[in-house]
mmCIF file of N, CA and C in Angstrom:
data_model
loop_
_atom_site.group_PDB
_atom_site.id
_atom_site.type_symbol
_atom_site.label_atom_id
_atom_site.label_comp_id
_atom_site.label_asym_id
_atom_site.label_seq_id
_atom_site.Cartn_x
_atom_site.Cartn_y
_atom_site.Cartn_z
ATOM 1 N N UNK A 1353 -61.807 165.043 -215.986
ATOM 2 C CA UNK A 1353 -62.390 163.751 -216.272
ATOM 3 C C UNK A 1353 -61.314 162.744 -216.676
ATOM 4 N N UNK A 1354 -60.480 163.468 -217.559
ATOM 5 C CA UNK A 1354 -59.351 162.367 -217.591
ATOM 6 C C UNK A 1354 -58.454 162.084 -216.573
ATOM 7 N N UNK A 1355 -58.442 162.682 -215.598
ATOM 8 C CA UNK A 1355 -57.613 162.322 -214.395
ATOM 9 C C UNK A 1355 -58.610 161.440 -213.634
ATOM 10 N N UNK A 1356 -59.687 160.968 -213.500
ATOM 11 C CA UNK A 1356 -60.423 160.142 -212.897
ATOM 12 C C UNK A 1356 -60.530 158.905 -213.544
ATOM 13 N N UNK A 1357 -60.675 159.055 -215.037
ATOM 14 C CA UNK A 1357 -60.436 157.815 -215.688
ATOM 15 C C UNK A 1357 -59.093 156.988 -215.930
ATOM 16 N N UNK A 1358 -58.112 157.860 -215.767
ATOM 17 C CA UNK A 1358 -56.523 157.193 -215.152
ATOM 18 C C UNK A 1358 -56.208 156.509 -214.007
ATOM 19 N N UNK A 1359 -56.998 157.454 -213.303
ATOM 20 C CA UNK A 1359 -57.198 157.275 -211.773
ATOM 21 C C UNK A 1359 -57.790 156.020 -211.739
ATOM 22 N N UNK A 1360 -58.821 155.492 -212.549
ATOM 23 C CA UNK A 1360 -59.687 154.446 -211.877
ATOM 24 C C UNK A 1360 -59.101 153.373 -213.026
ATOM 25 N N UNK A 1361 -58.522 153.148 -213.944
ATOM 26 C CA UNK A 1361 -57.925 152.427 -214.716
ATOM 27 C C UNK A 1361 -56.533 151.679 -213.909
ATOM 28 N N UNK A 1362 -55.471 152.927 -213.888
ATOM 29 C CA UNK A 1362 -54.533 152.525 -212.950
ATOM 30 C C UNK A 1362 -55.074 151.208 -210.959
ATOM 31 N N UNK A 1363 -55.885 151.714 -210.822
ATOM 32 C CA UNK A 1363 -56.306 151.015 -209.686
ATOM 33 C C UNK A 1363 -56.942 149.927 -210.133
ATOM 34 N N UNK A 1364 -57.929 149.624 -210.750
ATOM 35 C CA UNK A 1364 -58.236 148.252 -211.470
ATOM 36 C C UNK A 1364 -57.209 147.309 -211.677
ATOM 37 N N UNK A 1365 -56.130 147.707 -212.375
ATOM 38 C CA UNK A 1365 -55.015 147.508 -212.888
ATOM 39 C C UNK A 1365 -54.415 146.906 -211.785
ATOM 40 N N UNK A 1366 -54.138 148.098 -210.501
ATOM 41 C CA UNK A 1366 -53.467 146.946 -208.896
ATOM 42 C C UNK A 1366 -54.030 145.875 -208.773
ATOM 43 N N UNK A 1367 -55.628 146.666 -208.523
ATOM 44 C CA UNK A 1367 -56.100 145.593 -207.781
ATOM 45 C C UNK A 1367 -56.107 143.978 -208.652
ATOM 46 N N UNK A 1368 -56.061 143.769 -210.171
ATOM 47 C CA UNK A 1368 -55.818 142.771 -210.779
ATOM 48 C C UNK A 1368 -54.637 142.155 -211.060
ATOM 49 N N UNK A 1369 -53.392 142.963 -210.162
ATOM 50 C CA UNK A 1369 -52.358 142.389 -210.439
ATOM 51 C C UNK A 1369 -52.229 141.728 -208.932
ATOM 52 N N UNK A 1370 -52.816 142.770 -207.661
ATOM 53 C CA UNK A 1370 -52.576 142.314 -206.539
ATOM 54 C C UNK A 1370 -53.840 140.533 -206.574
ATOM 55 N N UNK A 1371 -54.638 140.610 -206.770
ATOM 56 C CA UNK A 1371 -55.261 139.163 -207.094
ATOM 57 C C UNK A 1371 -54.528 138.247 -207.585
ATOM 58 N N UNK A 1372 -54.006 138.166 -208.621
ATOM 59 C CA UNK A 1372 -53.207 137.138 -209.120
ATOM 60 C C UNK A 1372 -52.011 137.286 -208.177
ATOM 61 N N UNK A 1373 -51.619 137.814 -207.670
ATOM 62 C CA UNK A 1373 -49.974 137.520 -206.888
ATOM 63 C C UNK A 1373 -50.601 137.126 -205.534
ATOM 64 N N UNK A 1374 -52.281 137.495 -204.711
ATOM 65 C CA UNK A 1374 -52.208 136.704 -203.594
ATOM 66 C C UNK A 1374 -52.982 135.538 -203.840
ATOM 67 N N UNK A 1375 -53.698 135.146 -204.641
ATOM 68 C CA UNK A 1375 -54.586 134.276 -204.933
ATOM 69 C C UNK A 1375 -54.029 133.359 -206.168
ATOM 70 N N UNK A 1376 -53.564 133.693 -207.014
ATOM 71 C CA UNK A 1376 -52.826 133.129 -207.666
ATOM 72 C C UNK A 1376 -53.828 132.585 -209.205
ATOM 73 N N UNK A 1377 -55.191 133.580 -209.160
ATOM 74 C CA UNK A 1377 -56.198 132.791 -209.653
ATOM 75 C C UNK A 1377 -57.203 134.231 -210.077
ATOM 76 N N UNK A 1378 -57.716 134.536 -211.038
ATOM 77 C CA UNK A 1378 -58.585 135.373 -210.861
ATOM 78 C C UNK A 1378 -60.162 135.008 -211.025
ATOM 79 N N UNK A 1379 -60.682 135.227 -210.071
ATOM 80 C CA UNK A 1379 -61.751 134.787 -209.389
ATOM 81 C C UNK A 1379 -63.159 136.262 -209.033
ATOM 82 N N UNK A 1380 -64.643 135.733 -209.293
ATOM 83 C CA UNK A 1380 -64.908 137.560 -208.768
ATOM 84 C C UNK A 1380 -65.052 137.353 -207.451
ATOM 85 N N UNK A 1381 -64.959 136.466 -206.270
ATOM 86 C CA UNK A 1381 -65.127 136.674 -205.206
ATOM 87 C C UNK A 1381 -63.754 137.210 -204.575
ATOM 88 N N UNK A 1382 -62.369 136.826 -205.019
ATOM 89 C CA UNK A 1382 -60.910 137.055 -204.828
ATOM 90 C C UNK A 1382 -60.935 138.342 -205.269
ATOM 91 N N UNK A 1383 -61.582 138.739 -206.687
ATOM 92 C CA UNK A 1383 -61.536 140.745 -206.805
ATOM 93 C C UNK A 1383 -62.418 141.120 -205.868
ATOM 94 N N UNK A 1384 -63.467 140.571 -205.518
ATOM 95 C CA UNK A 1384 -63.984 141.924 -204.911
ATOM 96 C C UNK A 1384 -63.405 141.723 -203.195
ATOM 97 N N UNK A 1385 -62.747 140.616 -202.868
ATOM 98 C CA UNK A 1385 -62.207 140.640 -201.374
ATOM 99 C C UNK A 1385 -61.393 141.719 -201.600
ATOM 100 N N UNK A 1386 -60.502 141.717 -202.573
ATOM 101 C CA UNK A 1386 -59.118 142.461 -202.352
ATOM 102 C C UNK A 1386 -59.724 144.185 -203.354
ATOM 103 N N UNK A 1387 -60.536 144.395 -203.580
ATOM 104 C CA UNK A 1387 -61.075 145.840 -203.867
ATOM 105 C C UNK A 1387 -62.043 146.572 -202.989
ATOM 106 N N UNK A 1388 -62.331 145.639 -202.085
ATOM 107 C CA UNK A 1388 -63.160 145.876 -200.788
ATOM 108 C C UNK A 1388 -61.866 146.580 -199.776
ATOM 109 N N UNK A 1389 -61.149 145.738 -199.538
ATOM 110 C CA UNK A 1389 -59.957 146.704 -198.795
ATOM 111 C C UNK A 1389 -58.774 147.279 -199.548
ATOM 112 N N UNK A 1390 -58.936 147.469 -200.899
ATOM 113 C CA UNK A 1390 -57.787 148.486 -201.305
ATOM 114 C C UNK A 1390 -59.102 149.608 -200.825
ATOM 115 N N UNK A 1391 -60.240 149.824 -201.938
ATOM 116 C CA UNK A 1391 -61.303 150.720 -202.018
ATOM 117 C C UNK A 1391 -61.623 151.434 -200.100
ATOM 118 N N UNK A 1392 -61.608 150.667 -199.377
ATOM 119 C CA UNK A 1392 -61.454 150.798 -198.163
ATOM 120 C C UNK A 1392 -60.932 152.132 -197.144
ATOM 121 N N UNK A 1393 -59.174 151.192 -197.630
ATOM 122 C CA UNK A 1393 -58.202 151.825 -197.524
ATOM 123 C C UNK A 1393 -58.079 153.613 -197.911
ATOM 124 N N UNK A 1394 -58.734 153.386 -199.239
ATOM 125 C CA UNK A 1394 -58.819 154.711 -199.979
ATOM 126 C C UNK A 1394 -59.637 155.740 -199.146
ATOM 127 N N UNK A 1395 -60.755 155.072 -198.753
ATOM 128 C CA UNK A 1395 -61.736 155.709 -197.944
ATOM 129 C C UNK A 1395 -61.432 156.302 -196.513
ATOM 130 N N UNK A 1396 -60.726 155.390 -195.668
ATOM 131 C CA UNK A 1396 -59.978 155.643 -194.518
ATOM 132 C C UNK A 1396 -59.242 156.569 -194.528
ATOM 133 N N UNK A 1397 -58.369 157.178 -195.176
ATOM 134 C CA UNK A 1397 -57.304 157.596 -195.422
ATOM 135 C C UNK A 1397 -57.965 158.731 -195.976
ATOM 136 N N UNK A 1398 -59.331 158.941 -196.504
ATOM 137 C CA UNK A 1398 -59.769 160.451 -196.984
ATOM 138 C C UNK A 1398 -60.228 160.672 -195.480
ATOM 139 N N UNK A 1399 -61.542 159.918 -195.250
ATOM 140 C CA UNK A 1399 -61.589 160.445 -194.451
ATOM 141 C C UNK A 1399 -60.835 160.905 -192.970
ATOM 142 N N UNK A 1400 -59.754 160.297 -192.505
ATOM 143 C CA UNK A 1400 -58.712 160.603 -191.439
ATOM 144 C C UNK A 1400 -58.149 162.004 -191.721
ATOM 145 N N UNK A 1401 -58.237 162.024 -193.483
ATOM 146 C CA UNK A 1401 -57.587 163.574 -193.426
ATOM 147 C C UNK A 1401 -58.265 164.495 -193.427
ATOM 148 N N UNK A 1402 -59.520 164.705 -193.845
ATOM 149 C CA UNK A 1402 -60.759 165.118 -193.378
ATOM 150 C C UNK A 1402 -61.306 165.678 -192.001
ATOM 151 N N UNK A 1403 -61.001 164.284 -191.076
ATOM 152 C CA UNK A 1403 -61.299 165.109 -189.443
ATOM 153 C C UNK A 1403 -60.229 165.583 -189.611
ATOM 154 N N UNK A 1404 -58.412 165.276 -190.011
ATOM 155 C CA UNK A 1404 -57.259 165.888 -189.224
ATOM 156 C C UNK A 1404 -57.332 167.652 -189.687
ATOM 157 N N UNK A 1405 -57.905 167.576 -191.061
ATOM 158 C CA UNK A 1405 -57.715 169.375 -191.440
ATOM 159 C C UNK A 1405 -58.843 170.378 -191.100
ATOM 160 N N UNK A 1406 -59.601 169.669 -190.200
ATOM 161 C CA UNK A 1406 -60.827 170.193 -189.869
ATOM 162 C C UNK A 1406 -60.833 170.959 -188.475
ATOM 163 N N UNK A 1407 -59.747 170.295 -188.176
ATOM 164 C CA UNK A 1407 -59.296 170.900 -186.541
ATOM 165 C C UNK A 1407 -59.820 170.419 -185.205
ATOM 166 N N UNK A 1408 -60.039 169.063 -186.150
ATOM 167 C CA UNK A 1408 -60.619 168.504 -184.523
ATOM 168 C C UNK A 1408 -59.894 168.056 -183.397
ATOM 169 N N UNK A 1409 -58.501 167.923 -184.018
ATOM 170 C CA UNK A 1409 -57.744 167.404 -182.710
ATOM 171 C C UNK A 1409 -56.717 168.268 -182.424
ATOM 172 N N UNK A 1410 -56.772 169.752 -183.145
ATOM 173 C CA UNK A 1410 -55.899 170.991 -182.738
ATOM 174 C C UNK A 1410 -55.677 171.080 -180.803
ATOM 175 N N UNK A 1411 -57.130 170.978 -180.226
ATOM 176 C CA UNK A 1411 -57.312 170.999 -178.976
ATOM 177 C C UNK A 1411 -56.461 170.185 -178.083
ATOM 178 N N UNK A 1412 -56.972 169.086 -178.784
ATOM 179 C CA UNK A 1412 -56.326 167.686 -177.983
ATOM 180 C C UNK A 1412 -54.752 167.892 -178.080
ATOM 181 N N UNK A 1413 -54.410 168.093 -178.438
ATOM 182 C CA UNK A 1413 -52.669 168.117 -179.385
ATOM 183 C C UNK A 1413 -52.058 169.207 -178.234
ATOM 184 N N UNK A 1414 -52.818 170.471 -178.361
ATOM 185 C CA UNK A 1414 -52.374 171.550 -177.667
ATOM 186 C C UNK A 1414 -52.486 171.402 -176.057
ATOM 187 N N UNK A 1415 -53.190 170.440 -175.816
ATOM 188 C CA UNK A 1415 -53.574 170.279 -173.942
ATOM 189 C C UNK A 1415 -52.373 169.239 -173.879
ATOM 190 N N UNK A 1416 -52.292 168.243 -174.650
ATOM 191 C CA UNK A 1416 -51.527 166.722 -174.613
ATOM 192 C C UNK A 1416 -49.755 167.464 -174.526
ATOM 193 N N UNK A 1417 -49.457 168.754 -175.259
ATOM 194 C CA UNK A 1417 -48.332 169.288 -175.289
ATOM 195 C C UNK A 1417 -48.179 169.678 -173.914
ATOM 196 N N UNK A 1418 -49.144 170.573 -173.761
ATOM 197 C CA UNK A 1418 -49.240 171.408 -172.036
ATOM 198 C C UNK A 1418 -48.723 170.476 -170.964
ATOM 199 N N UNK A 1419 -49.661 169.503 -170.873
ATOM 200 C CA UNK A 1419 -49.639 168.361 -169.748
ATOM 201 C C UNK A 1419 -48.517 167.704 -170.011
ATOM 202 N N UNK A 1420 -47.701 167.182 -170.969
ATOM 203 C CA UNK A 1420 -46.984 166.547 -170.851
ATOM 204 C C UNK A 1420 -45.588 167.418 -171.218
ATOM 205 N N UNK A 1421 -44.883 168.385 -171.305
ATOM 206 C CA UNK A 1421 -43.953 169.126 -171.422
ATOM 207 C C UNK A 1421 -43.426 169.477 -170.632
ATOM 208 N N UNK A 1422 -42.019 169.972 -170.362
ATOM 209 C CA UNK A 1422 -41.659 170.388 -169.007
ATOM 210 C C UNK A 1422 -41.835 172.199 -168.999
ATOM 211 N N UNK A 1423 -41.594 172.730 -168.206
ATOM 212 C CA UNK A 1423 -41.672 174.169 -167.679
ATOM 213 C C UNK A 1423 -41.027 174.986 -168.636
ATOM 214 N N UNK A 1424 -39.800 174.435 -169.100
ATOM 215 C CA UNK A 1424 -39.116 175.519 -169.414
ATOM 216 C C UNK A 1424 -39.221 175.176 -171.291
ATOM 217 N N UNK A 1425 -40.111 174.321 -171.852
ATOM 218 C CA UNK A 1425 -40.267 174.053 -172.947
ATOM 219 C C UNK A 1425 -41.749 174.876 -173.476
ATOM 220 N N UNK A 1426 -41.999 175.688 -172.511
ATOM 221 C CA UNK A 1426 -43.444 176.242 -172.826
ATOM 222 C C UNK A 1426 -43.354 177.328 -174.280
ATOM 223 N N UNK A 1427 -42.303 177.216 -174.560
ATOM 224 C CA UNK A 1427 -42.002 178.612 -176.001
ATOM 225 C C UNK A 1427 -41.965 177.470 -176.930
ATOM 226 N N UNK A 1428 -41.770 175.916 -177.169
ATOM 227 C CA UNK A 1428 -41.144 175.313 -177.623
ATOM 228 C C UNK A 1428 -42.989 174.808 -178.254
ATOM 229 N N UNK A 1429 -43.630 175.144 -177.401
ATOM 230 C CA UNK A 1429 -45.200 174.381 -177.361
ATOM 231 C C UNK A 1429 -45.863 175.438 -177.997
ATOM 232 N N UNK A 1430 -45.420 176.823 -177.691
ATOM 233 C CA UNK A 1430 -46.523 178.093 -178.676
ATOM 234 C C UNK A 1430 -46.465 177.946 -180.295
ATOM 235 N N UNK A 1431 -44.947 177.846 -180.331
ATOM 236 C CA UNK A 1431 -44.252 177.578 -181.512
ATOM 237 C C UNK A 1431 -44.948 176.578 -182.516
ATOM 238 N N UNK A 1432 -45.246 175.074 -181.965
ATOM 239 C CA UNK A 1432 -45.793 174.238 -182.441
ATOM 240 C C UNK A 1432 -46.544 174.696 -183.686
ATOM 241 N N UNK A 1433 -46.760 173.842 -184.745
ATOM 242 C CA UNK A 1433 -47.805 173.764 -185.995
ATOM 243 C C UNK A 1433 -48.833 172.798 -185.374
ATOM 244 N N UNK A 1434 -49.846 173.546 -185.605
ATOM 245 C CA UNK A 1434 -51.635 172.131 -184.947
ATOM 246 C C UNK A 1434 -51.751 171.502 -186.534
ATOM 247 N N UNK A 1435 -51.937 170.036 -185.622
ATOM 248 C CA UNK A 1435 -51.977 169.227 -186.982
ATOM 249 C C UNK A 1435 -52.580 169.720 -188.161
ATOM 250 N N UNK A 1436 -53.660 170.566 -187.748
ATOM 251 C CA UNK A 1436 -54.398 170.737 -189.136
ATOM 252 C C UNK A 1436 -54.112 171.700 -189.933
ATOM 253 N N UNK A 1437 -52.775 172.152 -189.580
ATOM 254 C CA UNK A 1437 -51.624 172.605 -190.625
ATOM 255 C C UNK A 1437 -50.692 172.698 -191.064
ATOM 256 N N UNK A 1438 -50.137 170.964 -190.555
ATOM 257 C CA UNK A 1438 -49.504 170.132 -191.146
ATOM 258 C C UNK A 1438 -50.047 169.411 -192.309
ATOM 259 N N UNK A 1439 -51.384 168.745 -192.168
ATOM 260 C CA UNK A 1439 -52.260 168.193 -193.294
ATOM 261 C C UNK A 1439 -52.280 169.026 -194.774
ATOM 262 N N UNK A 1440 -51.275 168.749 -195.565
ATOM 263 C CA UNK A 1440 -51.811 169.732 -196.771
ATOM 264 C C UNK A 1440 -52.214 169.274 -197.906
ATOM 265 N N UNK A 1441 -52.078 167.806 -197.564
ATOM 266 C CA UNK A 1441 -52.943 166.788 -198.846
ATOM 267 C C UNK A 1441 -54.391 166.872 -198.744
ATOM 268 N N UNK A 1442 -55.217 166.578 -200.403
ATOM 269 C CA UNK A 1442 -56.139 166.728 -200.369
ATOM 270 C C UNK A 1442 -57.061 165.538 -200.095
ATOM 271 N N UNK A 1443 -58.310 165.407 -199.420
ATOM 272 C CA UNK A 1443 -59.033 164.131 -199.091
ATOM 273 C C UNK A 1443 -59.675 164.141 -200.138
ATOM 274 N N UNK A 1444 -59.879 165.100 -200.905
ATOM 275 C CA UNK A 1444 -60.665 164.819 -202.392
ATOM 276 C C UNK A 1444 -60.169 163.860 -203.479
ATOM 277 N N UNK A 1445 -58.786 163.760 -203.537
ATOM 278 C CA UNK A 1445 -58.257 162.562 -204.227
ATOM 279 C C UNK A 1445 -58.425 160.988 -203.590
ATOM 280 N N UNK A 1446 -58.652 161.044 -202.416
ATOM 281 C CA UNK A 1446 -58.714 159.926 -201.823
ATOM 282 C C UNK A 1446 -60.035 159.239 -202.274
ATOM 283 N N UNK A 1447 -61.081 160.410 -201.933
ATOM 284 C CA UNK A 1447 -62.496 160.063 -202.363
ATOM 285 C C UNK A 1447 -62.526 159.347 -203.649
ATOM 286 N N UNK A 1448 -62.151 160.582 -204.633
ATOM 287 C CA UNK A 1448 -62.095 160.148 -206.222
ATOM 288 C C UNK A 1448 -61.364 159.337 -206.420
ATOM 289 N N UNK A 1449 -60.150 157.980 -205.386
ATOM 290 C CA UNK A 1449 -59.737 157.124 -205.853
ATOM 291 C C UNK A 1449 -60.808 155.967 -204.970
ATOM 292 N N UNK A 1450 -61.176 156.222 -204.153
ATOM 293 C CA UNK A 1450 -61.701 155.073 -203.500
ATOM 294 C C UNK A 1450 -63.302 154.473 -203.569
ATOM 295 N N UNK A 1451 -63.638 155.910 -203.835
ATOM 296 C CA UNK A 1451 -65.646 155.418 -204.641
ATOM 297 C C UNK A 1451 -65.695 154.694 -205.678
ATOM 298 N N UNK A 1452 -64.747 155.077 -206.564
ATOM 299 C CA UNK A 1452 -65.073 153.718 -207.710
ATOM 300 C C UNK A 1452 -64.688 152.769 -207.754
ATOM 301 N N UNK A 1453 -63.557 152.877 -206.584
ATOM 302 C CA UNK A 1453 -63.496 151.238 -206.664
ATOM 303 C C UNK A 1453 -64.694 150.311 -205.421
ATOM 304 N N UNK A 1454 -65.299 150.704 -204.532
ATOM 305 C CA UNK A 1454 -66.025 150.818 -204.391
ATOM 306 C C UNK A 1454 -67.356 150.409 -205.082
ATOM 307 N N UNK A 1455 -67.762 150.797 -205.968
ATOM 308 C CA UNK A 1455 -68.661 150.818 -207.000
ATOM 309 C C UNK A 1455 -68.531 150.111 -207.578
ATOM 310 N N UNK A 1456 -67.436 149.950 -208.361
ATOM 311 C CA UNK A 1456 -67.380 148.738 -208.753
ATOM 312 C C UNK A 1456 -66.923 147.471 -208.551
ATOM 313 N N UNK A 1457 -66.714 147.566 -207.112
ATOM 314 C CA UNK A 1457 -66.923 145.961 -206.379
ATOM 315 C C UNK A 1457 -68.395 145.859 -206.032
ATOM 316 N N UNK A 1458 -69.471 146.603 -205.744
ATOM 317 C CA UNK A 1458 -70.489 146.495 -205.327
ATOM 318 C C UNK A 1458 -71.365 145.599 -206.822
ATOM 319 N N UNK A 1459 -71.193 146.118 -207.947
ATOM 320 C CA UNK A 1459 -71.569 145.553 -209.206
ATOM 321 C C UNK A 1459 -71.053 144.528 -209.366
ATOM 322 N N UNK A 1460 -69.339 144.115 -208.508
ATOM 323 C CA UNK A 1460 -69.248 142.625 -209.202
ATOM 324 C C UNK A 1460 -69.867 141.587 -207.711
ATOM 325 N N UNK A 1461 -70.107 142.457 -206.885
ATOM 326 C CA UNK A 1461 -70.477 141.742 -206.021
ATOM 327 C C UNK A 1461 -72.200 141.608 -206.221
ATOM 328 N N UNK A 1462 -73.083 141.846 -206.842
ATOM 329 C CA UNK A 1462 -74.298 141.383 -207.901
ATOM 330 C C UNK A 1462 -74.296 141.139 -208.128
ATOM 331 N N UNK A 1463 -73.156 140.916 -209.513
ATOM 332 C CA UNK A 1463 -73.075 140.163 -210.528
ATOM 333 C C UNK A 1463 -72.984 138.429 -209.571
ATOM 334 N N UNK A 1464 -71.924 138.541 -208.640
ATOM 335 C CA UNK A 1464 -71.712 137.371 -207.836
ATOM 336 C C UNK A 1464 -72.644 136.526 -207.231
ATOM 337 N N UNK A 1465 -73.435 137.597 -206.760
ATOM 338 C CA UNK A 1465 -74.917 137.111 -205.879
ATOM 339 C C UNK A 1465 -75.713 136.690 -207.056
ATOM 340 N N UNK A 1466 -75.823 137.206 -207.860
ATOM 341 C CA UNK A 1466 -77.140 136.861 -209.013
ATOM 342 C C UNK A 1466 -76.887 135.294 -209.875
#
């Protein structure tokens, strides 16, 4: 729990420093633009690692080697690591950095509307 509440302190923290350095102004429509795509970002980036360790593009990777390799590189292609064990970061940190911010742009974006 305390690594989530660091976690989501520290990112508040960007995202209120990145506001004032592009906006020059702190504003709640300027936080929640720029916590909409940090929070985003966070999300993208879990999930990309998500399909990559899941093995969905082991296939693709291994045909794309075949087809495009020459003859005598075929030991060079068995050899290969499939992406999805190269991936050894976890998408669970991504999640747990990017839902709350998330969340709590959605609340200041209420607060905004209301």
């Amino acid at each position: 729990m305390k690594k989530i509440t660091f976690n989501v302190i520290v990112n508040q923290l960007l995202i209120l420093v990145l506001v004032l350095i592009l906006y020059k102004k702190l504003t709640t429509i300027d936080y929640i633009n720029v916590s909409f795509y940090i929070g985003g970002a966070y999300l993208f980036i879990g999930i990309l690692v998500l399909i990559l360790q899941s093995g969905f593009f082991d296939f693709f990777s291994s045909s794309f080697k075949k087809v495009f390799s020459r003859k005598h590189g075929q030991d060079e292609i068995n050899t290969m690591r499939a992406p999805s064990e190269i991936i050894t970061m976890k998408a669970s940190f991504f999640f747990r950095s990017g839902l709350p911010i998330i969340l709590i742009m959605l609340v200041a974006l209420f607060i905004y509307s209301s």
